[in-house]
PDB file of C-alpha atoms in Angstrom:
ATOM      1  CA  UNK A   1       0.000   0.000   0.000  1.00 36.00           C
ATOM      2  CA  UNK A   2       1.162   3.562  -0.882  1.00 40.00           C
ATOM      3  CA  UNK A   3      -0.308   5.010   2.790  1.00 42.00           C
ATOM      4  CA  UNK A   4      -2.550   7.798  -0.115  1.00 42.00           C
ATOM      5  CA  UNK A   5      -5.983   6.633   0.960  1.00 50.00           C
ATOM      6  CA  UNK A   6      -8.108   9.168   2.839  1.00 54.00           C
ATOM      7  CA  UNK A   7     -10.637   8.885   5.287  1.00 62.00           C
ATOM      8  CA  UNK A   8     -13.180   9.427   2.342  1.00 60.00           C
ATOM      9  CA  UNK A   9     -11.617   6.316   0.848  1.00 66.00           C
ATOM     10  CA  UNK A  10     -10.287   4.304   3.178  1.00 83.00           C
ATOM     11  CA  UNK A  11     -11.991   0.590   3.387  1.00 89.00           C
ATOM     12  CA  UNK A  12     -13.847   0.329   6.372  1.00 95.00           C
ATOM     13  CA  UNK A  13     -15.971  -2.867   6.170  1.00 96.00           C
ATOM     14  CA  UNK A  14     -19.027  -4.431   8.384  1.00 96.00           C
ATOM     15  CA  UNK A  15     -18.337  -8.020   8.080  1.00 95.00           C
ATOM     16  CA  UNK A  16     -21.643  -9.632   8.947  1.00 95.00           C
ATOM     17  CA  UNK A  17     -21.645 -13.531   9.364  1.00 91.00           C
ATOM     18  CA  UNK A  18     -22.722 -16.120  11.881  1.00 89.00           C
ATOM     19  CA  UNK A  19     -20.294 -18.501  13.969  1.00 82.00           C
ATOM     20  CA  UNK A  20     -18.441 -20.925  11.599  1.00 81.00           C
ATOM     21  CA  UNK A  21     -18.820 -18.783   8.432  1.00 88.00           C
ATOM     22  CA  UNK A  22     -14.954 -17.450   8.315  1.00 86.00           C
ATOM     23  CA  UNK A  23     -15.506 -14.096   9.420  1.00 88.00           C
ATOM     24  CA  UNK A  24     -11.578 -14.573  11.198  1.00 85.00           C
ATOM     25  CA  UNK A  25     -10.121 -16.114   8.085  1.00 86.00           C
ATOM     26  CA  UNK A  26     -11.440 -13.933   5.603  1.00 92.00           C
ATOM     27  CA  UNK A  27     -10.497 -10.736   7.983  1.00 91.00           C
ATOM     28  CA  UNK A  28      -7.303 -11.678   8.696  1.00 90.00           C
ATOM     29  CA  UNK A  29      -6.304 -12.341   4.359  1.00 92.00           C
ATOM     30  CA  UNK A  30      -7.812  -8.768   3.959  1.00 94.00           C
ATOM     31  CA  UNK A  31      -5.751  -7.185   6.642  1.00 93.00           C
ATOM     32  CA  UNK A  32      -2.925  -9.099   4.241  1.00 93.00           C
ATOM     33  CA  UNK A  33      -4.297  -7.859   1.248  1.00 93.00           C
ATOM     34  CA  UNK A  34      -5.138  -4.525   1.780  1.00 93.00           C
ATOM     35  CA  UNK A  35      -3.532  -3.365   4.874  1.00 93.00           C
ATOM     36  CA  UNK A  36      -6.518  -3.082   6.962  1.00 94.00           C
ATOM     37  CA  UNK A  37      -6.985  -3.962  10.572  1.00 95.00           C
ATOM     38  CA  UNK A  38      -9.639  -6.215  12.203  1.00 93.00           C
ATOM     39  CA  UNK A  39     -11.522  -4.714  15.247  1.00 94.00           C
ATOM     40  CA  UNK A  40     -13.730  -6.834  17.248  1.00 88.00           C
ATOM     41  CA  UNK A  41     -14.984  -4.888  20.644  1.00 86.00           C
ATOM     42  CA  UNK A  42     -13.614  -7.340  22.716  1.00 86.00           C
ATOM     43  CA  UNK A  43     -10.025  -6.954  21.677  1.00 88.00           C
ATOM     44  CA  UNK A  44     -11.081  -2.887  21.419  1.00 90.00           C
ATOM     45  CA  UNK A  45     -12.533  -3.289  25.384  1.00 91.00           C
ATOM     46  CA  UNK A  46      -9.440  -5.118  26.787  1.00 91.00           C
ATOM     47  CA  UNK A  47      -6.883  -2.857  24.944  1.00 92.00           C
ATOM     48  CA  UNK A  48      -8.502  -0.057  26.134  1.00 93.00           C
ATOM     49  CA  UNK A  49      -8.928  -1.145  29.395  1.00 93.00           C
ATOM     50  CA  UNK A  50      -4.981  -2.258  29.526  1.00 93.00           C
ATOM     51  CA  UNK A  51      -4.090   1.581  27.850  1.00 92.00           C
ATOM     52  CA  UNK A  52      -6.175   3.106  30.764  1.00 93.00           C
ATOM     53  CA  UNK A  53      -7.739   5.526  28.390  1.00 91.00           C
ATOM     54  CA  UNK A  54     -10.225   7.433  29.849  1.00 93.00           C
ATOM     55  CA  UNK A  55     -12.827   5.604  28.081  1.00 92.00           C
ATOM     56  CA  UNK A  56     -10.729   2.440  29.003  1.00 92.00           C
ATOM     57  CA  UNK A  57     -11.935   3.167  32.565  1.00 94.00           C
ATOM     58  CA  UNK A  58     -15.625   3.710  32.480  1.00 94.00           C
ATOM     59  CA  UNK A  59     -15.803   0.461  30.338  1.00 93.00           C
ATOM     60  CA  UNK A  60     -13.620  -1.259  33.170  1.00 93.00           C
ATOM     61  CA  UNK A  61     -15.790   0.616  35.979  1.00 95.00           C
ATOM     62  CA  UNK A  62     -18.950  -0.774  34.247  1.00 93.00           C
ATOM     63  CA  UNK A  63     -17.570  -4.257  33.631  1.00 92.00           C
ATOM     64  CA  UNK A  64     -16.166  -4.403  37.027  1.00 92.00           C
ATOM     65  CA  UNK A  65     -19.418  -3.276  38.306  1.00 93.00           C
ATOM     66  CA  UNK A  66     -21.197  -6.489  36.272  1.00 90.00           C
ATOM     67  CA  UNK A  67     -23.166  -4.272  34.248  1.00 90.00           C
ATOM     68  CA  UNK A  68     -22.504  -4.006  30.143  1.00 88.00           C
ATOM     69  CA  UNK A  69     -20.766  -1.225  28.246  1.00 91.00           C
ATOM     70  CA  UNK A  70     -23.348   1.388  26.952  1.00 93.00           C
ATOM     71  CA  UNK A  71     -22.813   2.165  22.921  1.00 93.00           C
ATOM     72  CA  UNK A  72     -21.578   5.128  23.957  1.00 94.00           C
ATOM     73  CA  UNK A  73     -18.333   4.363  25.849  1.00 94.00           C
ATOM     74  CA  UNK A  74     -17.802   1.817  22.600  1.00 94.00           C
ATOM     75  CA  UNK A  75     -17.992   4.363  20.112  1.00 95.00           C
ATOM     76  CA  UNK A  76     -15.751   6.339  22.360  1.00 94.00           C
ATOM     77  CA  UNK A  77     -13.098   3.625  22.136  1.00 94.00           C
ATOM     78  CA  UNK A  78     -13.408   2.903  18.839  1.00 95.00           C
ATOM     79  CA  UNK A  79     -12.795   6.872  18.169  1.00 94.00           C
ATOM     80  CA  UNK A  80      -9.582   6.580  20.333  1.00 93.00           C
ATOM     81  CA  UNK A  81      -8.764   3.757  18.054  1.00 94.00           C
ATOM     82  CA  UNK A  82      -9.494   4.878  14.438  1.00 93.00           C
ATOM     83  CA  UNK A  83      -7.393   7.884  14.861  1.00 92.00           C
ATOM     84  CA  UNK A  84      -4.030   5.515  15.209  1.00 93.00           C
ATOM     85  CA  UNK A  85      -1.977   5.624  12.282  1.00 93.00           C
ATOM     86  CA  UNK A  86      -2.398   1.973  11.520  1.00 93.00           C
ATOM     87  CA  UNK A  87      -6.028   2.525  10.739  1.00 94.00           C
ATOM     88  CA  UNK A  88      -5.327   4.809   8.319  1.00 91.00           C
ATOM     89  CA  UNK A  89      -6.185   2.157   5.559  1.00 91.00           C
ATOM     90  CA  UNK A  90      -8.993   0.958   6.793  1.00 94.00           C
ATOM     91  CA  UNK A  91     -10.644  -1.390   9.466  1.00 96.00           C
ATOM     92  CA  UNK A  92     -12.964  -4.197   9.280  1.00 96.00           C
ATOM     93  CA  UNK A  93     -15.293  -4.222  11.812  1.00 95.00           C
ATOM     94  CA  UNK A  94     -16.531  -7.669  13.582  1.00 89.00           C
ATOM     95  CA  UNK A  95     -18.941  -8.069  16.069  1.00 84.00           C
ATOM     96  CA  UNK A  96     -19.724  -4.531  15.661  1.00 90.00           C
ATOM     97  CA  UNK A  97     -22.136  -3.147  15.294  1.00 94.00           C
ATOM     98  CA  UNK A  98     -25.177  -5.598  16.423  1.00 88.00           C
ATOM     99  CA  UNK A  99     -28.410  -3.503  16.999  1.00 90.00           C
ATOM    100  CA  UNK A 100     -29.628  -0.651  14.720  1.00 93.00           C
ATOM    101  CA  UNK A 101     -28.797   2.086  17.123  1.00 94.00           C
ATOM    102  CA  UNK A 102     -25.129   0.928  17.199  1.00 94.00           C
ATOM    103  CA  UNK A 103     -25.188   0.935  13.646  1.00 96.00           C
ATOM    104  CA  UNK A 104     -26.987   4.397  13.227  1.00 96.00           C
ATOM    105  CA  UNK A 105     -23.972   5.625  16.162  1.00 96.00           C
ATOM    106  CA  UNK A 106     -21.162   3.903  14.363  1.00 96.00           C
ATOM    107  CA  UNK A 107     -22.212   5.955  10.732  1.00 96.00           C
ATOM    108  CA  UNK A 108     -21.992   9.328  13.194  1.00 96.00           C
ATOM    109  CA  UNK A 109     -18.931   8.508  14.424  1.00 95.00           C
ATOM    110  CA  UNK A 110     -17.823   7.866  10.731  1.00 95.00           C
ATOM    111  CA  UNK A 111     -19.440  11.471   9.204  1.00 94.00           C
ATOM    112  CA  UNK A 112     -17.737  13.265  12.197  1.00 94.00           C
ATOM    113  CA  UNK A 113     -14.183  11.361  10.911  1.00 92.00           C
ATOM    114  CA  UNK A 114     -15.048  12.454   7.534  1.00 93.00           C
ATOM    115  CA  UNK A 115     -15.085   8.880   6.363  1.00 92.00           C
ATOM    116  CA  UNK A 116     -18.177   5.981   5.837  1.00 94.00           C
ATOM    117  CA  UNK A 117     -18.435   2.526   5.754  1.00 96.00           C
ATOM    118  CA  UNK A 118     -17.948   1.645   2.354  1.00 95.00           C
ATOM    119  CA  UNK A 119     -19.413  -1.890   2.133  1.00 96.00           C
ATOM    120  CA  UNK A 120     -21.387  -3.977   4.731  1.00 97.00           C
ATOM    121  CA  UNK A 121     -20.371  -7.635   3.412  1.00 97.00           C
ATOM    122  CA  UNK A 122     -22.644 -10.318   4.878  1.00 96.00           C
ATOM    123  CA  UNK A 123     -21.373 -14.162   4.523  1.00 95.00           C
ATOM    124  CA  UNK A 124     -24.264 -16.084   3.774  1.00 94.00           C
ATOM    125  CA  UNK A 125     -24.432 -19.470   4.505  1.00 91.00           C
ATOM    126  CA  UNK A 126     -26.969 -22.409   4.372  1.00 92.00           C
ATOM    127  CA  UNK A 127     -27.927 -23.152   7.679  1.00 92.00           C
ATOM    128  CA  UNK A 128     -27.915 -27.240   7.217  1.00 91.00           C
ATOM    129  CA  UNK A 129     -25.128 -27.308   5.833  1.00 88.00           C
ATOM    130  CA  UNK A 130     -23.739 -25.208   8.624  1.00 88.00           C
ATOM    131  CA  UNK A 131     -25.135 -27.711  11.610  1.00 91.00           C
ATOM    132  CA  UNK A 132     -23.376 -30.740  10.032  1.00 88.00           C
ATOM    133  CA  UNK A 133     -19.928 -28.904   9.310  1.00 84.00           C
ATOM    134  CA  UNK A 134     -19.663 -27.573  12.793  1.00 86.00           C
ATOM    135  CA  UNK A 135     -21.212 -30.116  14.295  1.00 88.00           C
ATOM    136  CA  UNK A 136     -18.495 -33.104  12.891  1.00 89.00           C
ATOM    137  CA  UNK A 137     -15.589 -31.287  13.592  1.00 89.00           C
ATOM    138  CA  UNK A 138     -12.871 -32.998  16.264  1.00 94.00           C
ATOM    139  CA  UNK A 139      -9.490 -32.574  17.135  1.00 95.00           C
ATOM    140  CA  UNK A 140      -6.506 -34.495  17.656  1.00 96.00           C
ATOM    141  CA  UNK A 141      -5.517 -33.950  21.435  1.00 96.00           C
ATOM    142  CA  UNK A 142      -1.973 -34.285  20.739  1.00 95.00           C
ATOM    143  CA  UNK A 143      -1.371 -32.396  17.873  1.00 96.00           C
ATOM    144  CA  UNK A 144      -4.154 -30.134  17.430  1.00 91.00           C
ATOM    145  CA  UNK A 145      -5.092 -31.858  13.403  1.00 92.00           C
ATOM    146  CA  UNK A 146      -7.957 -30.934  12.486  1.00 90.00           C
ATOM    147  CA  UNK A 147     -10.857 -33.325  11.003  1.00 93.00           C
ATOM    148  CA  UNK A 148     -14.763 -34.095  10.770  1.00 91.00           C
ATOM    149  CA  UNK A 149     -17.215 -36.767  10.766  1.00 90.00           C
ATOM    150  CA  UNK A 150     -18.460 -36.466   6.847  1.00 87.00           C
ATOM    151  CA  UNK A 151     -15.518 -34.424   5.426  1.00 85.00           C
ATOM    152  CA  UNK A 152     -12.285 -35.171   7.092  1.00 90.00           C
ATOM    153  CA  UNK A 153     -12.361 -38.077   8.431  1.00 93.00           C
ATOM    154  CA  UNK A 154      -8.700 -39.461   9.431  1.00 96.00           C
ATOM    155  CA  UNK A 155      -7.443 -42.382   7.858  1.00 96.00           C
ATOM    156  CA  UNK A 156      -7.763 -45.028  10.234  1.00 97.00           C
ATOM    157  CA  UNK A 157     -10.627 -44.623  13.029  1.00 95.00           C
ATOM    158  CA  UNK A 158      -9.313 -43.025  16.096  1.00 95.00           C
ATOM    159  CA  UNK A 159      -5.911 -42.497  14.715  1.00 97.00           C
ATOM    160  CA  UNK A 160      -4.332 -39.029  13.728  1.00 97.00           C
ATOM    161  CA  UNK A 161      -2.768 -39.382  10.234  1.00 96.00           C
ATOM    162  CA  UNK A 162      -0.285 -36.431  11.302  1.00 95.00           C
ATOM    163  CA  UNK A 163       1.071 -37.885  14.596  1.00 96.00           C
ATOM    164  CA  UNK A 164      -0.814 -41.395  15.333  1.00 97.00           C
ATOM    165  CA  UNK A 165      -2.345 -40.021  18.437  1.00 96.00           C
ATOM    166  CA  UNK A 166      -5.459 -41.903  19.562  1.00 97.00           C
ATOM    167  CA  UNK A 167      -6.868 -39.155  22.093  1.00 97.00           C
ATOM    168  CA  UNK A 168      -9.210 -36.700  20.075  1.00 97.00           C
ATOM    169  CA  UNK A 169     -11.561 -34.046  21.187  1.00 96.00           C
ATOM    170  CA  UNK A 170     -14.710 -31.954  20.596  1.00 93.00           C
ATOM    171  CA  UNK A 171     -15.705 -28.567  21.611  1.00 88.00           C
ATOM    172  CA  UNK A 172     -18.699 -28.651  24.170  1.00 87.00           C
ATOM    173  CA  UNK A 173     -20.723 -26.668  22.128  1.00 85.00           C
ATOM    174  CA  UNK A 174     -19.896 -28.134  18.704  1.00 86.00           C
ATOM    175  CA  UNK A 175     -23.175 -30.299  19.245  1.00 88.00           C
ATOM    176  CA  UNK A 176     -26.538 -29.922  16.423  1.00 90.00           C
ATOM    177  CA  UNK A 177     -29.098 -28.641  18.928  1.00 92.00           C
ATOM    178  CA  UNK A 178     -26.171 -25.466  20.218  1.00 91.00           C
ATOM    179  CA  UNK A 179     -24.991 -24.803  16.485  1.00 90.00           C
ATOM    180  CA  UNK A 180     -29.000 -24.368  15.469  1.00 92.00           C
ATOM    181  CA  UNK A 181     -29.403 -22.131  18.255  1.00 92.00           C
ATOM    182  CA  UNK A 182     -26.637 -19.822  17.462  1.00 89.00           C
ATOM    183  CA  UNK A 183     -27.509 -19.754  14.003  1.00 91.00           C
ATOM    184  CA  UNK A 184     -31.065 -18.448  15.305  1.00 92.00           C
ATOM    185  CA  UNK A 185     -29.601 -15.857  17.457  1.00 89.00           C
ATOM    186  CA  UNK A 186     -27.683 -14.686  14.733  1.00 89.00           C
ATOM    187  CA  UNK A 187     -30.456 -14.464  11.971  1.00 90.00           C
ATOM    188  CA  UNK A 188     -32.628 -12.895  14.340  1.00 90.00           C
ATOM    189  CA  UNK A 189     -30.043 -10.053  16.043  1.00 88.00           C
ATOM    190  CA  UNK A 190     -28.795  -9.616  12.438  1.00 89.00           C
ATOM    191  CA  UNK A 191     -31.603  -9.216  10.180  1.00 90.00           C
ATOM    192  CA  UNK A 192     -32.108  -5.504  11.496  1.00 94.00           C
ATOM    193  CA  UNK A 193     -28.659  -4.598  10.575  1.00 95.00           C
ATOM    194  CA  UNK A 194     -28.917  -6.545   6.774  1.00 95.00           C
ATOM    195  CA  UNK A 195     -31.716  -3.920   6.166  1.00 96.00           C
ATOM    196  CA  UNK A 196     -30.275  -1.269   7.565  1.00 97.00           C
ATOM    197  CA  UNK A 197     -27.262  -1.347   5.267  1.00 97.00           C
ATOM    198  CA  UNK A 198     -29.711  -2.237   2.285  1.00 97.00           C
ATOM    199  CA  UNK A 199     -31.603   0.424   2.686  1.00 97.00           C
ATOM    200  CA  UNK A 200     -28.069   3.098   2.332  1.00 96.00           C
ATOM    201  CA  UNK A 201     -26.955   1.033  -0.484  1.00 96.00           C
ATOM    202  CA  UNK A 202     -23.620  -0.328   1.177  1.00 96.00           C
ATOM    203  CA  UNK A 203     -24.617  -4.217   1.769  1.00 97.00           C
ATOM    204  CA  UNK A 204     -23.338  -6.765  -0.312  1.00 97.00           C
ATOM    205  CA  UNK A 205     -24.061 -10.422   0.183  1.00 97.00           C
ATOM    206  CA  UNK A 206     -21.466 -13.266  -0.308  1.00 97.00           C
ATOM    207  CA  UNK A 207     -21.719 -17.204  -0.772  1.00 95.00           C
ATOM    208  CA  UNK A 208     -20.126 -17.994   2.239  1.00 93.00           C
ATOM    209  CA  UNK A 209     -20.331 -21.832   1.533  1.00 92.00           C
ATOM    210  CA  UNK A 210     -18.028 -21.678  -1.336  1.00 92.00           C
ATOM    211  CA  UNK A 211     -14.370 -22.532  -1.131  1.00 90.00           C
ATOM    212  CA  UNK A 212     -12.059 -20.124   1.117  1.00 88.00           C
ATOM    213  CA  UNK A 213      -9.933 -19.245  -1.647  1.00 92.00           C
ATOM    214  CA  UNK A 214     -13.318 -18.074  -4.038  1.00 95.00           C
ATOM    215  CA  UNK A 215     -14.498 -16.205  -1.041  1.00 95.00           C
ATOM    216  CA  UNK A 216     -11.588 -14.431  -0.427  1.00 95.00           C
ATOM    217  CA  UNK A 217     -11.388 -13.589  -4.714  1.00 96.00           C
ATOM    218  CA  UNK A 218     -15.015 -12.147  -4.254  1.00 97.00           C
ATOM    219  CA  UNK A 219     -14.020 -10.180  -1.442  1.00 96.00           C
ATOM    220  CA  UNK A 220     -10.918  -8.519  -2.620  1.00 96.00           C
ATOM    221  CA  UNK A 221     -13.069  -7.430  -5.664  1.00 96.00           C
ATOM    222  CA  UNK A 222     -16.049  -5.526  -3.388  1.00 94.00           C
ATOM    223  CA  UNK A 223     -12.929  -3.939  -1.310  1.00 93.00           C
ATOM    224  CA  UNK A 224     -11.507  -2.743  -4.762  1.00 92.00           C
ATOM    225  CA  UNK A 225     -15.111  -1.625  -5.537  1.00 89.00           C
ATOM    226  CA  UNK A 226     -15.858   0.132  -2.375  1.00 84.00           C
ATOM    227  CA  UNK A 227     -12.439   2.070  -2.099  1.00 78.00           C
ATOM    228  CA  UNK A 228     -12.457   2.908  -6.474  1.00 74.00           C
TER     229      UNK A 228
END
């Protein structure tokens, strides 16, 4: 990257996608690609928290306190954040924002930075197909190998083809019934936010079921798009 882009054209994405649909992949080959930088609210709370900004410390008064962090002391910390040089590219935004109002906060934040979000991507993905690929998915204990049920499965039953360890594992919550009902959360707390960016002409929707490497193609054309 040349460091030229302004804040009228640098890429700052919504990436919009439920658990399993490689939100963290495909963010982490655009920060590659184009030099942007992945901000999830978590990472922005703790990092704020550790900086002892002074929105750092109402959000770790509030969390100490049990209660959640109002929009407001988020937007604050993600204004302390966008104004570091790295951002200067760009961001992609994950996990933020959820609910109308933090999206109708996060474009007034943006118009008061003199920049936008320039695309609102949202990985689509068939929800069946979604139960059985998280829900087959185990690890090798020893050597962290990944494989799955229907896809993947290793060579010989119970026996890693990478190190020969017999001991694998699943995560808890890799089960049908949990994967449905996070894929129900997420339809319903997202649908809101898919119309919302319709509506201002920013959302674009991407087969999140194809291969990684076809995602990531389609991606690095609407981030060429968005930042023309």
């Amino acid at each position: 990257m040349d460091g030229t882009k302004t804040a009228q054209t640098a890429a700052n994405l919504v990436l919009l996608g439920p658990p399993g649909a490689g939100k963290g992949t495909q963010a982490r080959m655009l920060e590659d690609a184009f030099g942007l930088v992945q901000l999830s609210t978590g990472d922005l709370l703790r990092a704020a928290v550790t900086a002892g900004t002074e929105a750092g410390q109402q959000a770790k008064a509030v969390m100490e306190a049990g209660d959640l962090v109002s929009d407001e002391i988020v937007i604050a910390i993600l204004r302390d954040r966008l104004a570091e040089p790295d951002c200067a590219q760009g961001v992609i935004l994950d996990g933020f924002p959820r609910t109308t109002v933090q999206a109708e906060a996060l474009d007034g934040l943006m118009a008061d930075l003199g920049a936008g979000i320039r695309a609102a991507i949202s990985l689509e993905v068939d929800d069946a197909a979604m139960v059985t690929r998280i829900s087959g998915r185990f690890t090798c204990a020893g050597c962290g190998e990944g494989y799955h049920d229907t896809f993947k499965a290793p060579a010989v039953e119970g026996v890693c083809d990478k190190c020969g360890g017999t001991e694998m594992t699943r995560r808890a919550d890799d089960n049908a019934e949990t994967v449905e009902s996070r894929l129900r959360a997420y339809h319903a707390q997202t649908a809101p936010l898919i119309d919302y960016y319709d509506a201002r002409g920013v959302l674009v929707r991407v087969d999140a079921m194809a291969e990684i490497g076809t995602v990531a193609q389609e991606l690095n054309t609407i981030v060429k798009q968005a930042t023309a």
